[in-house]
Amino acid sequence: MALPGLGRALIAAGKLDTATAEGLFRKAQSGRSSFIAELIDSGSVSACDLAHVVSSAFGAPLLDLDAVDVTRLPKDLLETKLCVDHRLLVLGKKANRLTIATADPGDQQAAEKIKFSTQMGVDWVIAEYDKLLKLVNAQSASVAKAMDHIIGDDFEFTEEAAAAAVVESTDKGNSDVEDAPIVKFLQKMLLDAFAMRASDLHFEPYEHTYRVRFRVDGELREIASPPVAIKEKLASRIKVISRMDISEKRIPQDGRMKLKVGPDKVIDFRVSTLPTLFGEKIVIRILDPSSAKLGIEALGYEPEEKAKLLKAIGRPYGMVLVTGPTGSGKTVSLYTCLNILNQPGVNISTAEDPSEINLPGVNQVNVNDKAGLTFAAALKSFLRQDPDIIMVGEIRDLETADIAIKAAQTGHLVLSTLHTNDAPTTLTRMLNMGIAPFNIASSVILITAQRLARRLCPTCKIPADIPTKTLLEAGYQPDDIDGSWTPYKPVGCSACNNGYKGRVGIYQVMPISEEMQRIILKGGSAMEIATQAQAEGVRSLRQSGLHKVRLGVTSLEEVLGCTND
């Protein structure tokens, strides 16, 4: 029988004979328990002797846990279940590495799980098994008690959602959705996501596993691996609260739910289900209304870009377009503009699919294609509602574009979005949709393209030694590399996520000048418009990102990853 390294080390140290070691190892394998637990429980080796042998064999430092102040240990760096299952105690975090107390540094499964869930390396510190077990169990109990308090007192589904859950579960004859462990798990995931400033939660079923991932600062991170057996009950619970049909599992569904986090704070969640091979994948988008009220300064516009945007939305009529891929912050930018324009003397109407942010004072309409309420139908109706400002969630077809352009030409300010790579290509995209050049030139007053880049953590970022050749290849001019500024790179600390904390917008703000109008009227290409924009001082997305690097806001790697040359 092939003994593990720990067994051979104990035999070599004279603490255990071969027959006993093999017997205990065989017992651990058959009972699916830990070899170390069998060693301690059988009394074959004392916890103190075991810790000294492990420390010597693996070359890891030994720590007496009696000297550790548990109240000062970091929390939430590692999933509680993982710590309990593998008897781990997180002692600290430095850069992108965790320092963790363990009795068995040879537990490769634990190391792989930690690396997979945190994307960080591990530095092991050896502790006595009995003391470690006592502290891990105590910490686990305190976390469970805190969660019970949070869930019971401050964090609950709103009355409407709770009522829907009771009614729907009765109607469908599915009482399983009220299972307390499922309820607590879902609420804990939502609470953790909100605390981590996540934008989305992904619940993903596979053949033998089930995982939960959060999108934090634009990157997906695995947070939990619950038992695959809960996938049906969890999906039913989410669908009931979101007012979906829990009996329908063959087609995608969309819904919404509200949760109360504190006495006067309610958060909206947009829910989407998707049938996959092994169950329904569910994505929950967190819609925080406060994001629209951060102010334009918080979005990351440079002073000259902000001035151009404010001048455009201050015009009495015309069209302002925001472009970029899904998840680039277009909705927040539009609502920030609407929040500035939202005055008592102004009538604002919006058509979205669906409405993501609730803004009091704005008439918001959800598009419903099945019922015949398309973007075009909503726009036609808006024009009979005495509007001043109209916001269209997205211009998808020629009919919507025509009505929006006519509204912009007849005394209304129209805000909308398009999915294009940058500002100049937006104009050619509109031409390809079949919109007449004259209508584009006479209605569009400004286009802003945007991306979101992760913001460097101000606490731990350090200067980066980047070769001049690399800076030039990235897009800097020789005159820019004059030594007056320093690029920074991420490190990682307890206050951030691998060296980044939050996100910042990268913008290309392009007002439509008379010269650009002439290029449009004669059917010019996106390349010609881009050349003219450069001549007028409009930064490309790459140039705007490189400017953020000069300011120390983000890293060069992040800009290269989210912009083209």
Coordinates of C-alpha atoms in Angstrom, one line a residue:
M1 CA 0.0 0.0 0.0
A2 CA 1.4 3.4 -1.0
L3 CA 1.4 5.5 2.2
P4 CA 1.0 9.3 1.9
G5 CA 4.1 11.5 2.6
L6 CA 2.9 12.2 6.1
G7 CA 2.7 8.5 7.0
R8 CA 6.3 7.9 5.7
A9 CA 7.5 11.0 7.7
L10 CA 6.0 9.6 10.9
I11 CA 7.6 6.2 10.4
A12 CA 11.0 7.9 9.7
A13 CA 10.7 10.0 12.8
G14 CA 10.0 6.8 14.9
K15 CA 6.5 8.0 15.9
L16 CA 4.6 5.2 14.2
D17 CA 5.3 1.7 12.9
T18 CA 4.5 0.7 9.3
A19 CA 1.7 -1.8 10.1
T20 CA -0.2 0.8 12.3
A21 CA 0.3 3.5 9.6
E22 CA -1.0 1.3 6.9
G23 CA -4.0 0.1 9.0
L24 CA -5.0 3.7 9.8
F25 CA -4.6 4.8 6.2
R26 CA -6.7 1.9 5.0
K27 CA -9.4 2.8 7.6
A28 CA -9.3 6.5 6.5
Q29 CA -9.8 5.5 2.9
S30 CA -12.7 3.1 3.5
G31 CA -14.4 5.5 5.9
R32 CA -13.8 8.6 3.6
S33 CA -12.2 10.4 6.5
S34 CA -8.9 12.2 7.0
F35 CA -5.7 10.3 7.7
I36 CA -4.7 12.9 10.3
A37 CA -8.1 12.6 12.0
E38 CA -7.6 8.8 12.2
L39 CA -4.1 9.3 13.7
I40 CA -5.3 11.6 16.4
D41 CA -8.6 9.8 17.2
S42 CA -6.8 6.4 17.5
G43 CA -4.3 7.9 20.0
S44 CA -1.4 6.6 17.9
V45 CA 0.3 10.1 17.7
S46 CA -0.3 13.1 19.9
A47 CA -1.4 16.3 18.1
C48 CA 1.8 18.1 19.3
D49 CA 4.1 15.4 18.0
L50 CA 2.2 15.2 14.7
A51 CA 2.5 19.0 14.2
H52 CA 6.3 18.9 14.8
V53 CA 6.8 16.1 12.4
V54 CA 4.7 17.7 9.7
S55 CA 6.5 21.0 10.1
S56 CA 9.9 19.3 9.7
A57 CA 8.8 17.1 6.8
F58 CA 7.2 19.8 4.8
G59 CA 9.5 22.7 5.7
A60 CA 6.6 24.8 6.9
P61 CA 6.6 27.1 10.0
L62 CA 4.8 25.8 13.2
L63 CA 2.3 28.1 15.0
D64 CA 0.8 27.8 18.4
L65 CA -2.8 28.7 18.0
D66 CA -3.2 29.6 21.7
A67 CA -1.2 32.7 20.9
V68 CA -3.6 33.8 18.1
D69 CA -6.3 36.5 18.7
V70 CA -9.2 34.9 16.7
T71 CA -11.2 38.2 16.8
R72 CA -8.5 39.9 14.6
L73 CA -8.3 37.2 11.9
P74 CA -9.6 38.2 8.5
K75 CA -13.1 37.1 7.5
D76 CA -14.8 36.1 4.2
L77 CA -11.5 35.4 2.4
L78 CA -12.4 31.7 2.1
E79 CA -15.8 29.9 2.0
T80 CA -16.8 28.6 5.5
K81 CA -17.7 25.2 4.1
L82 CA -14.2 24.8 2.6
C83 CA -12.6 25.7 5.9
V84 CA -14.7 23.2 7.9
D85 CA -14.3 20.4 5.4
H86 CA -10.5 20.6 5.2
R87 CA -9.9 22.1 8.7
L88 CA -8.4 25.4 7.6
L89 CA -7.9 28.7 9.3
V90 CA -7.1 31.8 7.3
L91 CA -4.5 33.9 9.1
G92 CA -3.9 36.7 6.6
K93 CA -3.5 37.9 3.1
K94 CA -0.4 39.4 1.5
A95 CA -0.3 40.5 -2.2
N96 CA -2.0 37.6 -4.0
R97 CA -1.3 34.9 -1.4
L98 CA -3.2 33.6 1.5
T99 CA -1.5 32.4 4.8
I100 CA -3.5 29.5 6.1
A101 CA -3.1 27.3 9.2
T102 CA -3.5 23.5 8.5
A103 CA -2.6 20.2 10.0
D104 CA -2.1 18.6 6.6
P105 CA -0.2 20.7 4.0
G106 CA -0.2 17.7 1.7
D107 CA -3.9 18.0 1.1
Q108 CA -3.7 18.8 -2.6
Q109 CA -7.5 18.8 -3.0
A110 CA -7.7 21.7 -0.5
A111 CA -5.0 23.6 -2.2
E112 CA -6.6 23.2 -5.6
K113 CA -10.0 24.3 -4.3
I114 CA -8.5 27.4 -2.6
K115 CA -6.7 28.4 -5.8
F116 CA -9.7 27.8 -7.9
S117 CA -12.1 29.8 -5.7
T118 CA -9.8 32.7 -4.8
Q119 CA -7.3 32.8 -7.7
M120 CA -4.6 33.1 -5.1
G121 CA -1.6 31.1 -3.9
V122 CA -1.3 29.5 -0.5
D123 CA 1.4 29.7 2.2
W124 CA 0.9 26.9 4.7
V125 CA 1.5 27.3 8.4
I126 CA 1.3 24.1 10.6
A127 CA -1.0 24.0 13.6
E128 CA -1.9 21.3 16.1
Y129 CA -4.9 19.3 14.9
D130 CA -7.0 19.5 18.1
K131 CA -6.5 23.3 18.5
L132 CA -7.2 23.9 14.9
L133 CA -10.4 21.9 14.9
K134 CA -11.7 23.8 17.9
L135 CA -11.0 27.2 16.3
V136 CA -12.4 26.2 12.9
N137 CA -15.7 24.9 14.5
A138 CA -16.0 28.0 16.7
Q139 CA -15.5 30.3 13.7
S140 CA -18.1 28.3 11.7
A141 CA -20.6 28.5 14.5
S142 CA -20.1 32.3 14.8
V143 CA -20.6 32.8 11.1
A144 CA -23.8 30.7 11.1
K145 CA -25.1 32.7 14.1
A146 CA -24.3 36.0 12.4
M147 CA -26.0 34.8 9.2
D148 CA -29.1 33.7 11.2
H149 CA -29.2 37.2 12.7
I150 CA -28.8 39.0 9.4
I151 CA -31.3 36.9 7.6
G152 CA -33.8 37.0 10.4
D153 CA -33.7 40.7 11.2
D154 CA -32.4 42.8 8.4
F155 CA -32.4 40.9 5.1
E156 CA -35.7 39.6 3.8
F157 CA -37.8 39.3 0.7
T158 CA -40.3 42.1 0.4
E159 CA -43.9 41.3 1.4
E160 CA -45.0 41.0 -2.2
A161 CA -42.3 38.5 -3.0
A162 CA -42.9 36.5 0.1
A163 CA -46.6 36.3 -0.6
A164 CA -45.9 35.3 -4.2
A165 CA -43.7 32.4 -2.9
V166 CA -46.5 31.1 -0.6
V167 CA -49.3 31.4 -3.2
E168 CA -47.3 30.0 -6.1
S169 CA -45.9 27.1 -4.1
T170 CA -49.4 26.2 -2.9
D171 CA -50.8 26.5 -6.5
K172 CA -48.1 24.3 -8.0
G173 CA -48.2 21.8 -5.1
N174 CA -44.4 22.3 -4.6
S175 CA -43.7 22.8 -0.9
D176 CA -40.0 22.0 -1.4
V177 CA -39.3 25.6 -2.3
E178 CA -39.9 26.6 1.3
D179 CA -37.0 24.4 2.5
A180 CA -35.2 26.5 5.1
P181 CA -31.6 25.5 4.0
I182 CA -32.4 26.6 0.4
V183 CA -33.9 29.9 1.6
K184 CA -30.9 30.6 3.8
F185 CA -28.4 29.6 1.1
L186 CA -30.0 31.9 -1.5
Q187 CA -30.2 34.8 0.9
K188 CA -26.6 34.4 1.9
M189 CA -25.5 34.3 -1.7
L190 CA -27.4 37.5 -2.4
L191 CA -26.1 39.2 0.7
D192 CA -22.5 38.2 -0.1
A193 CA -22.9 39.5 -3.7
F194 CA -24.2 42.8 -2.5
A195 CA -21.4 43.1 0.1
M196 CA -18.8 42.3 -2.5
R197 CA -20.2 44.9 -5.0
A198 CA -20.9 42.1 -7.5
S199 CA -23.0 43.0 -10.6
D200 CA -24.2 39.5 -11.4
L201 CA -24.7 36.1 -9.7
H202 CA -24.4 32.9 -11.9
F203 CA -26.0 29.6 -10.6
E204 CA -24.6 26.9 -13.0
P205 CA -25.5 23.2 -12.9
Y206 CA -23.3 20.6 -14.5
E207 CA -23.4 16.8 -14.6
H208 CA -21.7 16.1 -11.3
T209 CA -21.1 19.6 -9.9
Y210 CA -22.9 22.8 -9.2
R211 CA -21.2 26.2 -8.9
V212 CA -22.0 29.7 -7.9
R213 CA -20.0 32.5 -9.5
F214 CA -20.1 36.3 -8.9
R215 CA -19.0 38.9 -11.4
V216 CA -16.9 41.4 -9.3
D217 CA -15.3 44.3 -11.1
G218 CA -16.1 42.7 -14.5
E219 CA -14.5 39.3 -13.7
L220 CA -16.3 36.1 -12.8
R221 CA -15.1 34.4 -9.5
E222 CA -16.2 31.1 -8.1
I223 CA -17.7 31.6 -4.7
A224 CA -19.4 28.4 -3.7
S225 CA -19.8 24.7 -4.8
P226 CA -23.1 23.6 -3.2
P227 CA -24.3 20.0 -3.5
V228 CA -25.6 19.3 -7.0
A229 CA -28.8 17.8 -5.4
I230 CA -30.1 21.3 -4.5
K231 CA -30.2 22.6 -8.1
E232 CA -33.9 21.8 -8.6
K233 CA -35.1 23.3 -5.3
L234 CA -32.9 26.4 -5.6
A235 CA -34.2 27.0 -9.2
S236 CA -37.8 26.6 -8.0
R237 CA -37.2 29.0 -5.1
I238 CA -35.7 31.7 -7.3
K239 CA -38.5 31.3 -9.9
V240 CA -41.3 31.5 -7.4
I241 CA -40.0 34.7 -5.9
S242 CA -39.4 36.2 -9.3
R243 CA -43.0 35.3 -10.4
M244 CA -42.0 32.9 -13.1
D245 CA -43.7 29.6 -14.0
I246 CA -41.9 26.9 -11.9
S247 CA -43.5 24.1 -14.0
E248 CA -41.9 25.4 -17.2
K249 CA -38.3 24.2 -17.5
R250 CA -38.0 23.9 -21.3
I251 CA -37.7 27.6 -22.3
P252 CA -35.9 30.7 -21.0
Q253 CA -37.8 32.9 -18.6
D254 CA -37.2 36.4 -17.2
G255 CA -38.4 37.9 -13.9
R256 CA -37.6 40.3 -11.1
M257 CA -37.5 40.3 -7.4
K258 CA -36.9 42.8 -4.6
L259 CA -35.0 42.2 -1.4
K260 CA -34.9 44.3 1.8
V261 CA -31.4 45.0 3.1
G262 CA -31.9 47.1 6.2
P263 CA -34.9 49.2 7.4
D264 CA -35.0 51.5 4.4
K265 CA -32.9 49.9 1.7
V266 CA -34.5 47.8 -1.0
I267 CA -32.5 46.3 -3.9
D268 CA -34.0 45.1 -7.2
F269 CA -32.8 42.0 -8.9
R270 CA -33.4 41.0 -12.6
V271 CA -33.5 37.2 -13.0
S272 CA -33.0 35.2 -16.2
T273 CA -33.2 31.4 -16.5
L274 CA -31.8 29.3 -19.3
P275 CA -32.4 25.5 -19.9
T276 CA -29.0 23.7 -20.2
L277 CA -28.1 20.0 -20.5
F278 CA -28.1 19.4 -16.7
G279 CA -30.7 21.9 -15.4
E280 CA -31.6 25.5 -15.5
K281 CA -28.8 28.1 -15.4
I282 CA -29.9 31.2 -13.5
V283 CA -28.3 34.6 -13.7
I284 CA -29.3 37.3 -11.3
R285 CA -28.4 41.0 -12.1
I286 CA -28.2 43.3 -9.2
L287 CA -29.9 46.6 -10.0
D288 CA -28.8 49.3 -7.5
P289 CA -30.8 52.6 -8.1
S290 CA -28.1 54.5 -6.3
S291 CA -25.7 53.9 -9.2
A292 CA -27.6 56.4 -11.3
K293 CA -27.2 59.0 -8.6
L294 CA -23.4 58.8 -8.2
G295 CA -23.0 61.9 -10.4
I296 CA -21.1 62.3 -13.6
E297 CA -17.8 62.8 -11.8
A298 CA -17.9 59.2 -10.4
L299 CA -18.2 57.7 -13.9
G300 CA -14.6 58.6 -14.9
Y301 CA -15.2 61.3 -17.6
E302 CA -12.2 63.6 -18.0
P303 CA -13.1 67.3 -17.7
E304 CA -13.1 68.0 -21.4
E305 CA -15.2 64.9 -22.1
K306 CA -17.7 65.8 -19.4
A307 CA -18.0 69.4 -20.8
K308 CA -18.8 68.0 -24.2
L309 CA -21.5 65.6 -22.9
L310 CA -23.1 68.2 -20.6
K311 CA -23.3 70.6 -23.5
A312 CA -25.0 68.0 -25.7
I313 CA -27.6 67.0 -23.2
G314 CA -28.2 70.7 -22.5
R315 CA -29.4 71.2 -26.1
P316 CA -33.2 71.6 -26.6
Y317 CA -33.3 68.9 -29.3
G318 CA -31.2 66.3 -31.2
M319 CA -30.0 62.8 -30.6
V320 CA -27.3 61.6 -28.2
L321 CA -26.1 58.0 -28.7
V322 CA -24.2 55.9 -26.2
T323 CA -22.4 52.8 -27.7
G324 CA -20.5 49.9 -26.4
P325 CA -20.8 46.1 -25.7
T326 CA -23.2 44.5 -23.2
G327 CA -22.0 45.3 -19.7
S328 CA -20.0 48.4 -20.5
G329 CA -22.1 50.7 -18.4
K330 CA -24.3 52.3 -21.0
T331 CA -27.4 52.2 -18.9
V332 CA -25.7 53.9 -15.9
S333 CA -24.4 56.6 -18.2
L334 CA -27.8 57.2 -19.7
Y335 CA -29.5 57.3 -16.3
T336 CA -26.8 59.7 -15.0
C337 CA -27.7 62.0 -17.8
L338 CA -31.4 61.6 -17.1
N339 CA -30.8 62.3 -13.4
I340 CA -29.2 65.6 -14.4
L341 CA -32.1 66.5 -16.7
N342 CA -34.8 65.3 -14.3
Q343 CA -36.4 68.6 -13.3
P344 CA -40.0 69.5 -12.3
G345 CA -40.5 71.4 -15.5
V346 CA -39.5 68.6 -17.8
N347 CA -41.4 65.6 -19.1
I348 CA -39.2 62.5 -19.5
S349 CA -40.3 59.2 -20.9
T350 CA -38.2 56.0 -21.4
A351 CA -38.8 52.7 -23.2
E352 CA -36.5 49.8 -22.2
D353 CA -36.3 46.1 -22.3
P354 CA -36.5 45.8 -19.4
S355 CA -36.3 48.9 -17.2
E356 CA -33.3 48.4 -14.9
I357 CA -33.1 51.4 -12.7
N358 CA -36.1 53.0 -11.0
L359 CA -35.9 56.8 -11.2
P360 CA -38.7 58.8 -9.6
G361 CA -40.0 61.6 -11.9
V362 CA -39.3 59.7 -15.1
N363 CA -42.1 57.8 -16.9
Q364 CA -40.6 54.4 -17.5
V365 CA -42.1 51.9 -19.9
N366 CA -41.2 48.2 -20.3
V367 CA -41.2 47.0 -23.9
N368 CA -43.3 43.8 -24.4
D369 CA -43.0 42.4 -27.9
K370 CA -45.5 39.6 -27.3
A371 CA -48.2 42.2 -26.4
G372 CA -47.3 44.4 -29.3
L373 CA -45.6 47.1 -27.2
T374 CA -42.4 47.4 -29.2
F375 CA -39.8 50.2 -29.1
A376 CA -41.4 51.7 -32.1
A377 CA -44.9 51.5 -30.7
A378 CA -43.8 53.0 -27.4
L379 CA -42.0 55.9 -29.2
K380 CA -45.1 56.7 -31.3
S381 CA -47.1 56.8 -28.0
F382 CA -44.5 59.0 -26.4
L383 CA -44.9 61.6 -29.1
R384 CA -48.6 62.0 -28.1
Q385 CA -47.7 62.4 -24.5
D386 CA -46.2 66.0 -24.8
P387 CA -42.6 64.8 -24.2
D388 CA -39.5 67.0 -23.7
I389 CA -36.9 64.2 -23.4
I390 CA -37.2 60.6 -24.7
M391 CA -34.9 57.7 -23.9
V392 CA -34.9 54.6 -26.0
G393 CA -33.2 51.6 -24.5
E394 CA -31.8 50.4 -27.8
I395 CA -32.2 51.3 -31.5
R396 CA -32.6 47.8 -33.0
D397 CA -34.4 48.3 -36.3
L398 CA -35.1 50.9 -39.0
E399 CA -38.6 51.6 -37.8
T400 CA -37.4 52.6 -34.3
A401 CA -34.5 54.6 -35.7
D402 CA -36.8 56.5 -38.1
I403 CA -39.2 57.5 -35.3
A404 CA -36.4 58.4 -32.9
I405 CA -34.8 60.6 -35.6
K406 CA -38.1 62.4 -36.4
A407 CA -38.5 63.1 -32.7
A408 CA -35.0 64.5 -32.5
Q409 CA -35.7 66.7 -35.6
T410 CA -39.0 68.0 -34.2
G411 CA -37.9 69.6 -31.0
H412 CA -37.2 66.7 -28.6
L413 CA -34.0 65.5 -27.0
V414 CA -33.5 61.8 -27.7
L415 CA -31.1 59.5 -25.8
S416 CA -30.4 56.0 -26.9
T417 CA -27.9 53.2 -27.3
L418 CA -26.4 51.1 -30.1
H419 CA -24.0 48.1 -30.1
T420 CA -21.0 49.3 -32.0
N421 CA -17.2 49.2 -31.3
D422 CA -16.6 52.9 -31.3
A423 CA -18.1 56.3 -32.1
P424 CA -17.2 56.6 -35.8
T425 CA -18.5 53.2 -36.7
T426 CA -21.9 54.1 -35.2
L427 CA -22.6 56.5 -38.0
T428 CA -21.9 53.8 -40.7
R429 CA -23.9 51.3 -38.7
M430 CA -26.9 53.7 -39.0
L431 CA -26.3 54.0 -42.7
N432 CA -26.3 50.3 -43.1
M433 CA -29.6 50.1 -41.2
G434 CA -31.1 52.1 -44.1
I435 CA -31.2 55.6 -42.5
A436 CA -30.8 58.4 -45.0
P437 CA -27.5 60.3 -44.5
F438 CA -29.4 63.6 -44.3
N439 CA -31.4 62.4 -41.4
I440 CA -28.3 61.2 -39.5
A441 CA -26.4 64.5 -40.1
S442 CA -29.4 66.6 -39.1
S443 CA -30.3 64.7 -35.9
V444 CA -27.2 63.2 -34.2
I445 CA -25.4 65.8 -32.1
L446 CA -23.0 63.6 -30.0
I447 CA -21.9 60.0 -29.8
T448 CA -20.0 58.5 -26.8
A449 CA -18.4 55.1 -26.9
Q450 CA -17.4 53.4 -23.7
R451 CA -15.7 50.5 -22.0
L452 CA -15.2 49.6 -18.3
A453 CA -11.7 49.0 -17.0
R454 CA -10.9 47.8 -13.5
R455 CA -9.6 50.5 -11.2
L456 CA -6.2 49.9 -9.5
C457 CA -6.4 49.6 -5.7
P458 CA -5.0 52.9 -4.3
T459 CA -3.7 51.1 -1.2
C460 CA -1.4 48.5 -2.7
K461 CA -0.6 49.5 -6.3
I462 CA 3.1 49.8 -7.1
P463 CA 5.1 51.4 -9.9
A464 CA 5.5 49.2 -13.0
D465 CA 8.8 48.9 -14.9
I466 CA 7.4 48.9 -18.5
P467 CA 10.0 49.0 -21.4
T468 CA 9.7 52.1 -23.6
K469 CA 9.2 49.8 -26.6
T470 CA 6.1 48.3 -25.0
L471 CA 4.7 51.7 -24.2
L472 CA 5.2 52.8 -27.9
E473 CA 3.6 49.6 -29.2
A474 CA 0.6 50.3 -26.9
G475 CA 0.0 53.6 -28.6
Y476 CA 2.0 56.3 -26.7
Q477 CA 3.9 58.9 -28.7
P478 CA 7.6 59.4 -28.1
D479 CA 6.8 62.8 -26.6
D480 CA 4.5 61.2 -24.0
I481 CA 7.3 59.1 -22.5
D482 CA 9.1 62.0 -20.9
G483 CA 9.5 60.6 -17.3
S484 CA 6.9 63.0 -15.8
W485 CA 4.5 60.1 -15.0
T486 CA 4.7 56.6 -13.7
P487 CA 2.6 53.6 -14.8
Y488 CA 1.3 51.3 -12.0
K489 CA 0.5 47.7 -11.7
P490 CA -1.7 45.6 -9.3
V491 CA -0.5 43.8 -6.3
G492 CA -3.3 42.7 -4.1
C493 CA -4.3 43.3 -0.4
S494 CA -7.1 42.7 2.0
A495 CA -9.0 45.7 0.8
C496 CA -9.2 44.7 -2.9
N497 CA -9.6 41.9 -5.5
N498 CA -6.2 40.9 -6.8
G499 CA -5.0 44.5 -6.9
Y500 CA -8.2 46.1 -8.3
K501 CA -11.1 47.8 -6.6
G502 CA -14.1 49.0 -8.5
R503 CA -14.2 50.0 -12.2
V504 CA -13.7 53.2 -14.2
G505 CA -15.1 54.2 -17.5
I506 CA -13.0 54.7 -20.7
Y507 CA -14.8 57.1 -23.1
Q508 CA -14.6 58.4 -26.6
V509 CA -16.8 61.5 -26.7
M510 CA -17.4 62.7 -30.2
P511 CA -19.6 65.7 -31.0
I512 CA -20.8 65.8 -34.6
S513 CA -19.2 68.9 -36.1
E514 CA -20.1 70.6 -39.4
E515 CA -17.2 68.9 -41.1
M516 CA -18.4 65.5 -39.9
Q517 CA -21.9 66.3 -41.2
R518 CA -20.4 67.0 -44.6
I519 CA -18.6 63.6 -44.6
I520 CA -21.8 61.8 -43.6
L521 CA -23.8 63.6 -46.4
K522 CA -21.4 62.5 -49.0
G523 CA -21.5 58.9 -47.7
G524 CA -18.0 58.9 -46.1
S525 CA -16.6 55.9 -44.4
A526 CA -16.0 55.3 -40.6
M527 CA -12.3 55.7 -41.3
E528 CA -12.8 59.3 -42.7
I529 CA -15.0 60.2 -39.7
A530 CA -12.3 58.8 -37.3
T531 CA -9.6 60.8 -39.0
Q532 CA -11.7 64.0 -38.8
A533 CA -12.4 63.2 -35.1
Q534 CA -8.7 62.9 -34.4
A535 CA -8.1 66.2 -36.1
E536 CA -10.7 67.8 -33.9
G537 CA -9.0 66.5 -30.7
V538 CA -11.4 63.5 -30.0
R539 CA -9.5 60.7 -28.2
S540 CA -10.0 57.2 -29.4
L541 CA -10.9 54.6 -26.8
R542 CA -7.3 53.4 -26.7
Q543 CA -6.0 56.9 -26.2
S544 CA -8.5 57.6 -23.5
G545 CA -7.4 54.4 -21.7
L546 CA -3.7 55.3 -22.1
H547 CA -4.5 58.6 -20.5
K548 CA -6.0 56.8 -17.5
V549 CA -2.8 54.8 -17.2
R550 CA -0.8 58.1 -17.1
L551 CA -3.1 59.2 -14.3
G552 CA -2.4 56.0 -12.3
V553 CA -6.1 55.1 -12.3
T554 CA -5.7 51.7 -14.1
S555 CA -3.0 49.4 -15.5
L556 CA -1.7 49.2 -19.0
E557 CA -2.7 45.5 -19.1
E558 CA -6.2 46.4 -18.3
V559 CA -6.4 49.0 -21.1
L560 CA -4.9 46.7 -23.7
G561 CA -7.4 44.0 -22.7
C562 CA -10.5 46.2 -23.2
T563 CA -9.6 48.4 -26.2
N564 CA -8.4 47.9 -29.8
D565 CA -5.6 49.9 -31.4

